[in-house]
PDB file of C-alpha atoms in Angstrom:
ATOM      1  CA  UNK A   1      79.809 133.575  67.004  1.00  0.00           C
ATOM      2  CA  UNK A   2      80.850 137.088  67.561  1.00  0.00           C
ATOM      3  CA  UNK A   3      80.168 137.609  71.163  1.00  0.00           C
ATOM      4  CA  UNK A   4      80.345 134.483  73.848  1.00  0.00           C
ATOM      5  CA  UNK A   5      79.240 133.897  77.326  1.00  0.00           C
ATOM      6  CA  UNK A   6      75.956 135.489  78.421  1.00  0.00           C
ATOM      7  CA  UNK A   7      75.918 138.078  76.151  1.00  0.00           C
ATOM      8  CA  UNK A   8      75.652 135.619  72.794  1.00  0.00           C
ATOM      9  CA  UNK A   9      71.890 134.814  71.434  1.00  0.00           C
ATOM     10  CA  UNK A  10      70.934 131.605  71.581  1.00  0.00           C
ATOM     11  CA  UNK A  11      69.262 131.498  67.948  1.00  0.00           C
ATOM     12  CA  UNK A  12      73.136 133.024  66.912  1.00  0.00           C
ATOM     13  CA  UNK A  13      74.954 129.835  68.557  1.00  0.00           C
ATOM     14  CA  UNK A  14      72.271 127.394  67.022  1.00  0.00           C
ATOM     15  CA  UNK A  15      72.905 129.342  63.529  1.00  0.00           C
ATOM     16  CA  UNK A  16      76.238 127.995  63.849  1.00  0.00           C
ATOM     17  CA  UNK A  17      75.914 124.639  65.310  1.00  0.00           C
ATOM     18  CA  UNK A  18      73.341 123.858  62.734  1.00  0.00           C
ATOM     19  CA  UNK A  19      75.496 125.012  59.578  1.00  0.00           C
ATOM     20  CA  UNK A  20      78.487 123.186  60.678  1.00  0.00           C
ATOM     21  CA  UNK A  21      76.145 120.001  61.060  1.00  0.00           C
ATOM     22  CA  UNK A  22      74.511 120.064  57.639  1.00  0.00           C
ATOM     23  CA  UNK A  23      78.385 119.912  56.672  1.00  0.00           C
ATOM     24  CA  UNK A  24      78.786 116.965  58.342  1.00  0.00           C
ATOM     25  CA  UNK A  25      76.268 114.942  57.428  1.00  0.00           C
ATOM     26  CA  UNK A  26      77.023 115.331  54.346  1.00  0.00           C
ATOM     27  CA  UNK A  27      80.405 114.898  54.562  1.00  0.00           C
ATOM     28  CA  UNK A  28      79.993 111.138  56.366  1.00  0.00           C
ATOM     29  CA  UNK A  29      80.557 109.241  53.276  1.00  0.00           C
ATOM     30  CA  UNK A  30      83.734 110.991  52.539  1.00  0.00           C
ATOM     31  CA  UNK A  31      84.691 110.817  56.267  1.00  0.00           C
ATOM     32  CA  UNK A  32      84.789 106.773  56.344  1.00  0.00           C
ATOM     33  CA  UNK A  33      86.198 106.543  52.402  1.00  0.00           C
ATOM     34  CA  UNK A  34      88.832 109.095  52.456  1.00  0.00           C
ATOM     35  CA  UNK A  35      92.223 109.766  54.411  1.00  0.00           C
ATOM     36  CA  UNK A  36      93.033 113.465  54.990  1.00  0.00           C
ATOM     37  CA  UNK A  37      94.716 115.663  57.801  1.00  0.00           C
ATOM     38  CA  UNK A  38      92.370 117.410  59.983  1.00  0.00           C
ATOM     39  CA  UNK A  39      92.888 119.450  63.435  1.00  0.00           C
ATOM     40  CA  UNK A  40      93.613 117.152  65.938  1.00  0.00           C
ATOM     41  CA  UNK A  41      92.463 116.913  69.243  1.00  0.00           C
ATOM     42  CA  UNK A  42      94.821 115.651  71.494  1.00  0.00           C
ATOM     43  CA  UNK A  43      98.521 117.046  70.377  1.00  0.00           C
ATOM     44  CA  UNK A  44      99.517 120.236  72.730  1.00  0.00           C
ATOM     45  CA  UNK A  45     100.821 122.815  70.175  1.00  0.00           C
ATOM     46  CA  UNK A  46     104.240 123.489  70.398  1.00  0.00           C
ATOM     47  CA  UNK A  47     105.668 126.684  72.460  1.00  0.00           C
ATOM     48  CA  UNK A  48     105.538 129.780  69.702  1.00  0.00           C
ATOM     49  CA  UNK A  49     103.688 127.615  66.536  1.00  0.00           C
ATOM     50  CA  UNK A  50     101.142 128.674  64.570  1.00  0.00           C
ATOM     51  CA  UNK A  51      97.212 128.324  66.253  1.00  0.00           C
ATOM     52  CA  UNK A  52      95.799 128.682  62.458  1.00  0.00           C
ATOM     53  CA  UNK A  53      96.810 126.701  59.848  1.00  0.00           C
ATOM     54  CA  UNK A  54      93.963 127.273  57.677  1.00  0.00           C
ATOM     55  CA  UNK A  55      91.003 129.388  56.562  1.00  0.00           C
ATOM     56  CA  UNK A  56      88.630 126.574  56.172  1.00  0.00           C
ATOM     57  CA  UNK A  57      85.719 128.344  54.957  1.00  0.00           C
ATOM     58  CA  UNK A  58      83.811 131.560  54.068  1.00  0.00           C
ATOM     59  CA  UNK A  59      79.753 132.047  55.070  1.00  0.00           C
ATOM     60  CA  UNK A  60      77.399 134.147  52.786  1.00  0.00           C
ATOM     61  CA  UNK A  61      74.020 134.368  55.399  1.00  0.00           C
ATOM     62  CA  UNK A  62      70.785 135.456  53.346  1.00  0.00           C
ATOM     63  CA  UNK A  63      67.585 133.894  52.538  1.00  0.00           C
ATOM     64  CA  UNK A  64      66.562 130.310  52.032  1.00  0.00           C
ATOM     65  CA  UNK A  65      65.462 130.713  48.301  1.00  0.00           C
ATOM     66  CA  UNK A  66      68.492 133.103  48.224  1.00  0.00           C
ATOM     67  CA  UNK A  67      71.287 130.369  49.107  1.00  0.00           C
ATOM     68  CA  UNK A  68      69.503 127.784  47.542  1.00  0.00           C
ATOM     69  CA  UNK A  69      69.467 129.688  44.105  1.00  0.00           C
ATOM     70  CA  UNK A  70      73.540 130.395  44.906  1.00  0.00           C
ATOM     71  CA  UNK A  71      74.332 126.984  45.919  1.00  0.00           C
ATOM     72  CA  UNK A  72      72.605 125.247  42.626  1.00  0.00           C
ATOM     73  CA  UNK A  73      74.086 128.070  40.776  1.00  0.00           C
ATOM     74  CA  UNK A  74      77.393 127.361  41.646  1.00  0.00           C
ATOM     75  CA  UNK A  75      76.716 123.607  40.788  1.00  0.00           C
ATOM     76  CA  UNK A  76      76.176 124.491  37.536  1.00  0.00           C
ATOM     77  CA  UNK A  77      79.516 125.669  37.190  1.00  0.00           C
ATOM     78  CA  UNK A  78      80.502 121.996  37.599  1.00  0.00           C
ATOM     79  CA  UNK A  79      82.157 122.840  40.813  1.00  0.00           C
ATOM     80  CA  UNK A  80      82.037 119.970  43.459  1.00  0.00           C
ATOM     81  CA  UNK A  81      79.676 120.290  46.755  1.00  0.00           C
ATOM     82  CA  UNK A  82      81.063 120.179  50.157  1.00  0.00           C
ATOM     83  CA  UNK A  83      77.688 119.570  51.312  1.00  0.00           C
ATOM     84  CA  UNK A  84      74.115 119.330  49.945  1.00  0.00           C
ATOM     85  CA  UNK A  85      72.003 122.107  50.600  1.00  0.00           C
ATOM     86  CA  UNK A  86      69.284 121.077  53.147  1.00  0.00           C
ATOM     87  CA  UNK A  87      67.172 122.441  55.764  1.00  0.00           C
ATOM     88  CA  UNK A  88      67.762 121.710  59.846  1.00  0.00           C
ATOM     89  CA  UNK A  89      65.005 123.075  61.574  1.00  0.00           C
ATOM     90  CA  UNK A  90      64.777 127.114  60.832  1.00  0.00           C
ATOM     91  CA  UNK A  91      68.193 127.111  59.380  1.00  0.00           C
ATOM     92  CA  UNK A  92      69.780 126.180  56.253  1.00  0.00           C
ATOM     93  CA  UNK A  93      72.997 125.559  54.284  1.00  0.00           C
ATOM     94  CA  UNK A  94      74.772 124.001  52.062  1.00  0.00           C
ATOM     95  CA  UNK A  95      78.572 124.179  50.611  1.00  0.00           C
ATOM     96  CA  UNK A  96      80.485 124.394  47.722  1.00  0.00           C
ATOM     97  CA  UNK A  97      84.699 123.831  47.292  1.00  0.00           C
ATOM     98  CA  UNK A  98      86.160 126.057  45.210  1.00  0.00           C
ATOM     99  CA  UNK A  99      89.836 124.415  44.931  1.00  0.00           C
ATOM    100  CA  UNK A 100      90.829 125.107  48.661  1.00  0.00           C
ATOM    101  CA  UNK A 101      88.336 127.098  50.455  1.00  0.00           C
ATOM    102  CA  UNK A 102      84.271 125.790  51.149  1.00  0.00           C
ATOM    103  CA  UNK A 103      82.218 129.077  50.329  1.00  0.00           C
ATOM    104  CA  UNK A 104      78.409 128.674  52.482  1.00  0.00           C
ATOM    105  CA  UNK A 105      75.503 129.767  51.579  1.00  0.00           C
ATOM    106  CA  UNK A 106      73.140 130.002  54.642  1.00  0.00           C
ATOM    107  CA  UNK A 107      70.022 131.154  56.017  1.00  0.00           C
ATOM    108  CA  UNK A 108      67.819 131.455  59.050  1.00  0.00           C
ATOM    109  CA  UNK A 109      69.944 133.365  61.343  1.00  0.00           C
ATOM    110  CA  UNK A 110      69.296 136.408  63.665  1.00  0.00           C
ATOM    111  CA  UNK A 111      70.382 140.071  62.166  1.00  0.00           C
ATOM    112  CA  UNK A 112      72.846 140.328  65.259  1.00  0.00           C
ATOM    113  CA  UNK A 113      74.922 137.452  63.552  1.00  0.00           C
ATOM    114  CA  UNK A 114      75.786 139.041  60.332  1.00  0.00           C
ATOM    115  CA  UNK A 115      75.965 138.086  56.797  1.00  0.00           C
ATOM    116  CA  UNK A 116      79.303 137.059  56.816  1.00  0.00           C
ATOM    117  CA  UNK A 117      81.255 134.149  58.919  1.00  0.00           C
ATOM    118  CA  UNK A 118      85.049 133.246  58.053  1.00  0.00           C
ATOM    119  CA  UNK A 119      86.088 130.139  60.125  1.00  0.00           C
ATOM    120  CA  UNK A 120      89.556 129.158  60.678  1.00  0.00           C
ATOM    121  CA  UNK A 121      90.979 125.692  61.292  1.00  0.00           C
ATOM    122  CA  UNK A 122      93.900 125.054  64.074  1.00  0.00           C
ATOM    123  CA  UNK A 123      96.427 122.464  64.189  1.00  0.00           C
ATOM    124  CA  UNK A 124      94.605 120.640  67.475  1.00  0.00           C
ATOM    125  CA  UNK A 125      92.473 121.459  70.146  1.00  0.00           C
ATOM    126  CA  UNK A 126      94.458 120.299  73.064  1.00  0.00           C
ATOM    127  CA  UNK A 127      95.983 123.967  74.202  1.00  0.00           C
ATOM    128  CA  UNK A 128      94.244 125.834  72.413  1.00  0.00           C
ATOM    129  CA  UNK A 129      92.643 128.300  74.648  1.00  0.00           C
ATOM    130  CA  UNK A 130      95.651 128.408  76.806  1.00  0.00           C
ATOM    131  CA  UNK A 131      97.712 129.549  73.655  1.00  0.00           C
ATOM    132  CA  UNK A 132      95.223 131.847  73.150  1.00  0.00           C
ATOM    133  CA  UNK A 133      95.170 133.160  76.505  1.00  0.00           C
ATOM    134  CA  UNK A 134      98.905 133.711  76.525  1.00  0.00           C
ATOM    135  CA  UNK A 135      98.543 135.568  73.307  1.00  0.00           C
ATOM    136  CA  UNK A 136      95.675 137.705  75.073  1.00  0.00           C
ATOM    137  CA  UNK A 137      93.534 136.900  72.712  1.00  0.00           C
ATOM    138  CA  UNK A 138      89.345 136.592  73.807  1.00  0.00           C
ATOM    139  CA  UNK A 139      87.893 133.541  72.882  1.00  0.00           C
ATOM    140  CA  UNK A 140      84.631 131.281  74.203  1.00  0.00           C
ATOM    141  CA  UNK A 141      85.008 128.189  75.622  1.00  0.00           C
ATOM    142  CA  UNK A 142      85.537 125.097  73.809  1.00  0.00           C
ATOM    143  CA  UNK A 143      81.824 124.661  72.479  1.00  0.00           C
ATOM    144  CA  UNK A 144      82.056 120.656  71.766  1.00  0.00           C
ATOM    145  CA  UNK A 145      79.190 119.190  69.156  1.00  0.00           C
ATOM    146  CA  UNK A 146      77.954 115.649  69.327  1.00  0.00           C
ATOM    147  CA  UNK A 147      75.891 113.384  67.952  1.00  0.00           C
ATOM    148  CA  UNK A 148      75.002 110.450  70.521  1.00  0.00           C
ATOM    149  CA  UNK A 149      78.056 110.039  72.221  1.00  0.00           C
ATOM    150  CA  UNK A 150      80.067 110.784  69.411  1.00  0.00           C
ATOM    151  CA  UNK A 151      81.973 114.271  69.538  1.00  0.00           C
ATOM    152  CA  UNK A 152      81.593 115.436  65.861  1.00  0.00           C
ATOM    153  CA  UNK A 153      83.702 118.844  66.405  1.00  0.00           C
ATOM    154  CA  UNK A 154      83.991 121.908  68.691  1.00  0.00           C
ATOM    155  CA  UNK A 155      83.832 125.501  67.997  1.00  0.00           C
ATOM    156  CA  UNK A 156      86.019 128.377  69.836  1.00  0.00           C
ATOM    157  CA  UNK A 157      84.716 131.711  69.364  1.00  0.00           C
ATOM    158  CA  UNK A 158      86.911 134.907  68.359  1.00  0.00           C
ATOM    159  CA  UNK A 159      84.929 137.973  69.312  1.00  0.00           C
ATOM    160  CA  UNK A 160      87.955 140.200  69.416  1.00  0.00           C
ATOM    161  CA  UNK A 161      87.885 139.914  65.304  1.00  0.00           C
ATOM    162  CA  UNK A 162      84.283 139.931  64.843  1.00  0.00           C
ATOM    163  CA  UNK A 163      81.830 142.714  65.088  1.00  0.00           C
ATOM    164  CA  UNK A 164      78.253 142.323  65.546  1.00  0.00           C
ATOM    165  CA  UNK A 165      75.602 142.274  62.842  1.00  0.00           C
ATOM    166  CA  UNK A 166      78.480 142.222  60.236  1.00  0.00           C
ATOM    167  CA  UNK A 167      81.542 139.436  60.831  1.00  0.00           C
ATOM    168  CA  UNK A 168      81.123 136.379  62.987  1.00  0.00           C
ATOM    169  CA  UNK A 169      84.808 134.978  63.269  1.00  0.00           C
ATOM    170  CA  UNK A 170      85.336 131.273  64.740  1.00  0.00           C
ATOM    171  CA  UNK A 171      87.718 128.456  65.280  1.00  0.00           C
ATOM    172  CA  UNK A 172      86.139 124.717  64.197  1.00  0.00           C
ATOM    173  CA  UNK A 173      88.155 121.599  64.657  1.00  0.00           C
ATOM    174  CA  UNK A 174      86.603 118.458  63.665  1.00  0.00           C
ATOM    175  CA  UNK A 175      87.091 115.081  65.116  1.00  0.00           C
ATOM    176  CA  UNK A 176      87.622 113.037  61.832  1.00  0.00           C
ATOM    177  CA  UNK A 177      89.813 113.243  58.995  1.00  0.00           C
ATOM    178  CA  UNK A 178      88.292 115.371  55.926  1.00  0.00           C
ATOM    179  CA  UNK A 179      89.334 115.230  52.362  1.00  0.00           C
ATOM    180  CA  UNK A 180      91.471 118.568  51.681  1.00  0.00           C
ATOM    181  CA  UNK A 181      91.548 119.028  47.704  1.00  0.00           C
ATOM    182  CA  UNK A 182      93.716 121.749  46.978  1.00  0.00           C
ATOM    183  CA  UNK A 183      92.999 122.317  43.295  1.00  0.00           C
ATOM    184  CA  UNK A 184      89.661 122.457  41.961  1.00  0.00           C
ATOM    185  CA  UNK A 185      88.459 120.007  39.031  1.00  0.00           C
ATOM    186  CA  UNK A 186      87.782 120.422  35.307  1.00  0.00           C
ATOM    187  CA  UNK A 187      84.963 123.345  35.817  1.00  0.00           C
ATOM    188  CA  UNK A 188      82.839 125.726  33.478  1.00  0.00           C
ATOM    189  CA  UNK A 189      84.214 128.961  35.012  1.00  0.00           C
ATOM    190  CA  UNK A 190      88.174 127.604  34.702  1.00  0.00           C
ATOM    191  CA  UNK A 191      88.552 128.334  38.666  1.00  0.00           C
ATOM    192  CA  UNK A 192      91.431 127.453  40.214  1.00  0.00           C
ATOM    193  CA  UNK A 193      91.107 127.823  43.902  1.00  0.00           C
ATOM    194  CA  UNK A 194      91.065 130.803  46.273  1.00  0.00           C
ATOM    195  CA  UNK A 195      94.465 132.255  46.279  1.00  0.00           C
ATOM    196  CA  UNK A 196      93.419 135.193  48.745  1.00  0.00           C
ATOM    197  CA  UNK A 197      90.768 136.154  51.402  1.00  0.00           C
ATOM    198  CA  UNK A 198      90.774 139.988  51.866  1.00  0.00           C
ATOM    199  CA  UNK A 199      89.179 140.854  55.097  1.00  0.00           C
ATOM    200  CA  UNK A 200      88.640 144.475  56.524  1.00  0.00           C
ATOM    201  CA  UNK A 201      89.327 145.559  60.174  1.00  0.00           C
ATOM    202  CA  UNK A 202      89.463 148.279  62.617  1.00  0.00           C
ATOM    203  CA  UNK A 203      92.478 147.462  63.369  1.00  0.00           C
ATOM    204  CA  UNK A 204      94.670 145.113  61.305  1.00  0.00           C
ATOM    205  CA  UNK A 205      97.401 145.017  63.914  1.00  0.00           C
ATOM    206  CA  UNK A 206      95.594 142.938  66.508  1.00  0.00           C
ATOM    207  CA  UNK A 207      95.607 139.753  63.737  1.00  0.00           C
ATOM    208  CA  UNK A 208      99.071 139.515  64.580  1.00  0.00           C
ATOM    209  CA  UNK A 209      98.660 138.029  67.892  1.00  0.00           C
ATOM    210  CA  UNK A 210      96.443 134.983  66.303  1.00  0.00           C
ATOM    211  CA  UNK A 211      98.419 134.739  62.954  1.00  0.00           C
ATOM    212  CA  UNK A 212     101.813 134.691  64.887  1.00  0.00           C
ATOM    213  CA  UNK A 213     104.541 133.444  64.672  1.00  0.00           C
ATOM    214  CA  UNK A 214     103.566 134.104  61.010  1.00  0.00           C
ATOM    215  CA  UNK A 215     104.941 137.679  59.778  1.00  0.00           C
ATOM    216  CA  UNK A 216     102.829 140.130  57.518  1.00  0.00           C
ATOM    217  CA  UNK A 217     104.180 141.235  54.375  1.00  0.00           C
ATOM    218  CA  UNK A 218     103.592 144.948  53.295  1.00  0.00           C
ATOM    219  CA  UNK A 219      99.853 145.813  53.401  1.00  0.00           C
ATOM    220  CA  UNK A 220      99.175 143.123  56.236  1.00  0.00           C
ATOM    221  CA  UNK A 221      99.471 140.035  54.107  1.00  0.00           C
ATOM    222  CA  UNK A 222      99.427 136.726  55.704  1.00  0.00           C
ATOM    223  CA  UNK A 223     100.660 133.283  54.227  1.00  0.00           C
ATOM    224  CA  UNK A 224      99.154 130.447  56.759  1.00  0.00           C
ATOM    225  CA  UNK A 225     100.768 127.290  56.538  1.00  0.00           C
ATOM    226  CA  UNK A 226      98.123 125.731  54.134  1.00  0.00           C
ATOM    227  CA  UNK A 227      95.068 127.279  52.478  1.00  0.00           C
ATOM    228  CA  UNK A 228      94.938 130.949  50.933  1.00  0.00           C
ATOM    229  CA  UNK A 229      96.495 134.102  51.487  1.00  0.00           C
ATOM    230  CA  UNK A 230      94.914 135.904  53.967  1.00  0.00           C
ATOM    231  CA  UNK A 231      95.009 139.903  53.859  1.00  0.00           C
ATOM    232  CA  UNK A 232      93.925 142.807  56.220  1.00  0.00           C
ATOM    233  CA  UNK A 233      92.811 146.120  55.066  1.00  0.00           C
ATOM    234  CA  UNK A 234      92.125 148.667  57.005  1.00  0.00           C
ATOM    235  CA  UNK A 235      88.427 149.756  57.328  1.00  0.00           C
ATOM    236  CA  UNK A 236      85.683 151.401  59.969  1.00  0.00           C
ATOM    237  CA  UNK A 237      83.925 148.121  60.158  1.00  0.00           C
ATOM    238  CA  UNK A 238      85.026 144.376  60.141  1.00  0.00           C
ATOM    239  CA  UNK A 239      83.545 142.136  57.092  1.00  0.00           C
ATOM    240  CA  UNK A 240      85.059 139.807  54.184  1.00  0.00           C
ATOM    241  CA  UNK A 241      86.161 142.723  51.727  1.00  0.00           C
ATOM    242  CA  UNK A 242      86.951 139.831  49.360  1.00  0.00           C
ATOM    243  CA  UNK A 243      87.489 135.862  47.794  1.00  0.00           C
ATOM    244  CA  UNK A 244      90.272 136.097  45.116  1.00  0.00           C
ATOM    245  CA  UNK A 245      89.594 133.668  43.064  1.00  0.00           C
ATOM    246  CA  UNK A 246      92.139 132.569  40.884  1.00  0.00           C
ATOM    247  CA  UNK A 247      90.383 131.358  37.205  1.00  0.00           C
ATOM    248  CA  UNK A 248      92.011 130.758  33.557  1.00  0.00           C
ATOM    249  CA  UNK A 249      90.584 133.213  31.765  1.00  0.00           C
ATOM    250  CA  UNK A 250      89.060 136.131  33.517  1.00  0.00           C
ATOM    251  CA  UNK A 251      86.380 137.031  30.321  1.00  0.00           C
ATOM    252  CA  UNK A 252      85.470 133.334  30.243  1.00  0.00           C
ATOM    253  CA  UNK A 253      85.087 133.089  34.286  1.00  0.00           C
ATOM    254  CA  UNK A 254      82.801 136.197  34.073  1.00  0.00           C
ATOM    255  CA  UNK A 255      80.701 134.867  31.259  1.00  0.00           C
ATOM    256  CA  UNK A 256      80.441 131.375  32.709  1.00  0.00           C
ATOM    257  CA  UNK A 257      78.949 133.196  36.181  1.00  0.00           C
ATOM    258  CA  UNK A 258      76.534 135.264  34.289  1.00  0.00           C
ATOM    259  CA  UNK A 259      75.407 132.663  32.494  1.00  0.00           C
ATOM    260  CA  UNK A 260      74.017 130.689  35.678  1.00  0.00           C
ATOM    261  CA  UNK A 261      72.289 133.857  37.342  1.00  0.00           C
ATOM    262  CA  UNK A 262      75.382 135.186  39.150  1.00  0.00           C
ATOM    263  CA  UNK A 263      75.266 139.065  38.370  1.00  0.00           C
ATOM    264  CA  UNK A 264      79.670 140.168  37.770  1.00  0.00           C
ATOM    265  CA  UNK A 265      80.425 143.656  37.575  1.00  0.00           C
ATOM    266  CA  UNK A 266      83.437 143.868  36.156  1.00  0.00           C
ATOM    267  CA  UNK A 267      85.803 140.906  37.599  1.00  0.00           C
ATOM    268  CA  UNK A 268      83.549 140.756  40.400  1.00  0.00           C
ATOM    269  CA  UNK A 269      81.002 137.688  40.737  1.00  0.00           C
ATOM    270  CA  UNK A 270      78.203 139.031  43.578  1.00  0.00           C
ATOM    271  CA  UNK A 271      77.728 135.364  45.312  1.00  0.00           C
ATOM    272  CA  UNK A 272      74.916 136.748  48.394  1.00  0.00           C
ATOM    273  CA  UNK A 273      77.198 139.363  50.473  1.00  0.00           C
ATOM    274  CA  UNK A 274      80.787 137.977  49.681  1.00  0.00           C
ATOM    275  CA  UNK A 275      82.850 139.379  46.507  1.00  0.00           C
ATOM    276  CA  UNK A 276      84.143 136.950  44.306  1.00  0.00           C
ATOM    277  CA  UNK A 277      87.093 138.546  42.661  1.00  0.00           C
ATOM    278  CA  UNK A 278      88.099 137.015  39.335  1.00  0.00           C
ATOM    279  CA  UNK A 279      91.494 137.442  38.722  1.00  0.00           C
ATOM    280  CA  UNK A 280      94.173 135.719  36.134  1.00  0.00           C
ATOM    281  CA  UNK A 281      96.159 132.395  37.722  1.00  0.00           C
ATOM    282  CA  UNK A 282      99.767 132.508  37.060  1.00  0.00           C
TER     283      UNK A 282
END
């Protein structure tokens, strides 16, 4: 999560471990039906290529009845699930695509972890930590996940962009091949997909060294290789300022979310702590 080594909570790194599991057993069915890229584990990256090629999804933590109520809400929309929404021991989750990025709604965590995760996908695990050790970048150690003797995926943890009791900020590469719809389908709200992730910072200048060889456009704007546009803004405190959500009609999107219990004000839709901006597709 957002610290590592002997200074992360246990209940924190369980919190984690436990969301990312609900995802996958839910996601088994598609695992065995479908054919997808995923991050691989045993390619070295090349010398100077990207270490993120993807924002693969955005955590909301609150409480149980909380998430649940968001997650079913979101349903309603007739937007697909990533996973169901289920219970593991203390903790709880459950998913929902919207076009290109999974949006979580969770629960049972610590306060120390936050109410906000954003978890990044690399091209393979194989070099990973050395590529972020040339880039002087702090990171956990490979944190692998099994079931049995099956390794279902591994987590690497980025404390340098998290801060505690607000951001938790992660690596996750999975060991199977997982259905990557870019678009979302015929929905009540007209969404698109995500077309940006704002985040705010301390210091936006340090995300170079992870979203390198990638350049910034003006006001720290990042295009990753696949996925949304990812943009830093300056702030006192690290947290997801933002989803932009790309819809048809903005006055339709709005109406659609307030008509399943999700309060907008303005273009905003208020989905547990993240923002959903609703803005026109072009």
């Amino acid at each position: 999560m957002m610290m590592y080594g002997a200074r992360m909570p246990y209940n924190r790194l369980s919190f984690r471990r436990l969301l990312i599991a609900a995802t996958l057993a839910s996601c088994a069915v598609l695992v065995f039906s479908s054919s997808a890229s995923a991050g691989t584990i045993g390619i070295n990256p090349p010398i100077g290529s990207s270490i993120v090629t993807d924002l693969n999804h955005v955590t909301a933590v609150t409480t149980k009845a909380k998430a649940q109520k968001l997650y079913n809400a979101l349903l309603k929309l007739k937007l697909p699930s990533a996973w169901s929404f289920a219970s593991y021991s203390a903790i709880s989750s459950g998913g929902v695509r919207l076009g290109n990025v999974n949006i979580e709604l969770g629960a049972g965590t610590s306060p120390e972890a936050g109410s906000q995760f954003v978890t990044f996908e690399p091209p393979t695990l194989t070099g990973l930590t050395a590529a972020l050790d040339e880039r002087g970048i702090k990171h956990g150690a490979p944190d692998p996940q099994m079931v049995g003797p099956r390794l279902l995926y591994t987590l690497v943890e980025l404390p340098s962009f998290a801060q505690a009791n607000k951001l938790t900020a992660q690596f996750c590469v999975y060991n199977f091949p997982v259905p990557i719809p870019r678009v979302a389908p015929a929905n009540r709200a007209g969404l698109v997909s995500v077309s940006r992730v704002r985040i705010n910072t301390k210091d936006p200048a340090s995300w170079s060294k992870l979203f390198a060889p990638a350049k910034p456009s003006a006001g720290y704007v990042y295009r990753l290789p696949s996925g949304p546009v990812v943009q830093l803004i300056r702030s006192s405190s690290n947290s997801v300022a933002s989803v932009d959500v790309a819809v048809k009609n903005v006055a339709t999107a709005a109406k659609a979310f307030r008509a399943v219990g999700i309060p907008v004000k303005s273009n905003v839709a208020l989905v547990g702590s993240l923002k959903l901006r609703l803005l026109k597709a072009y």
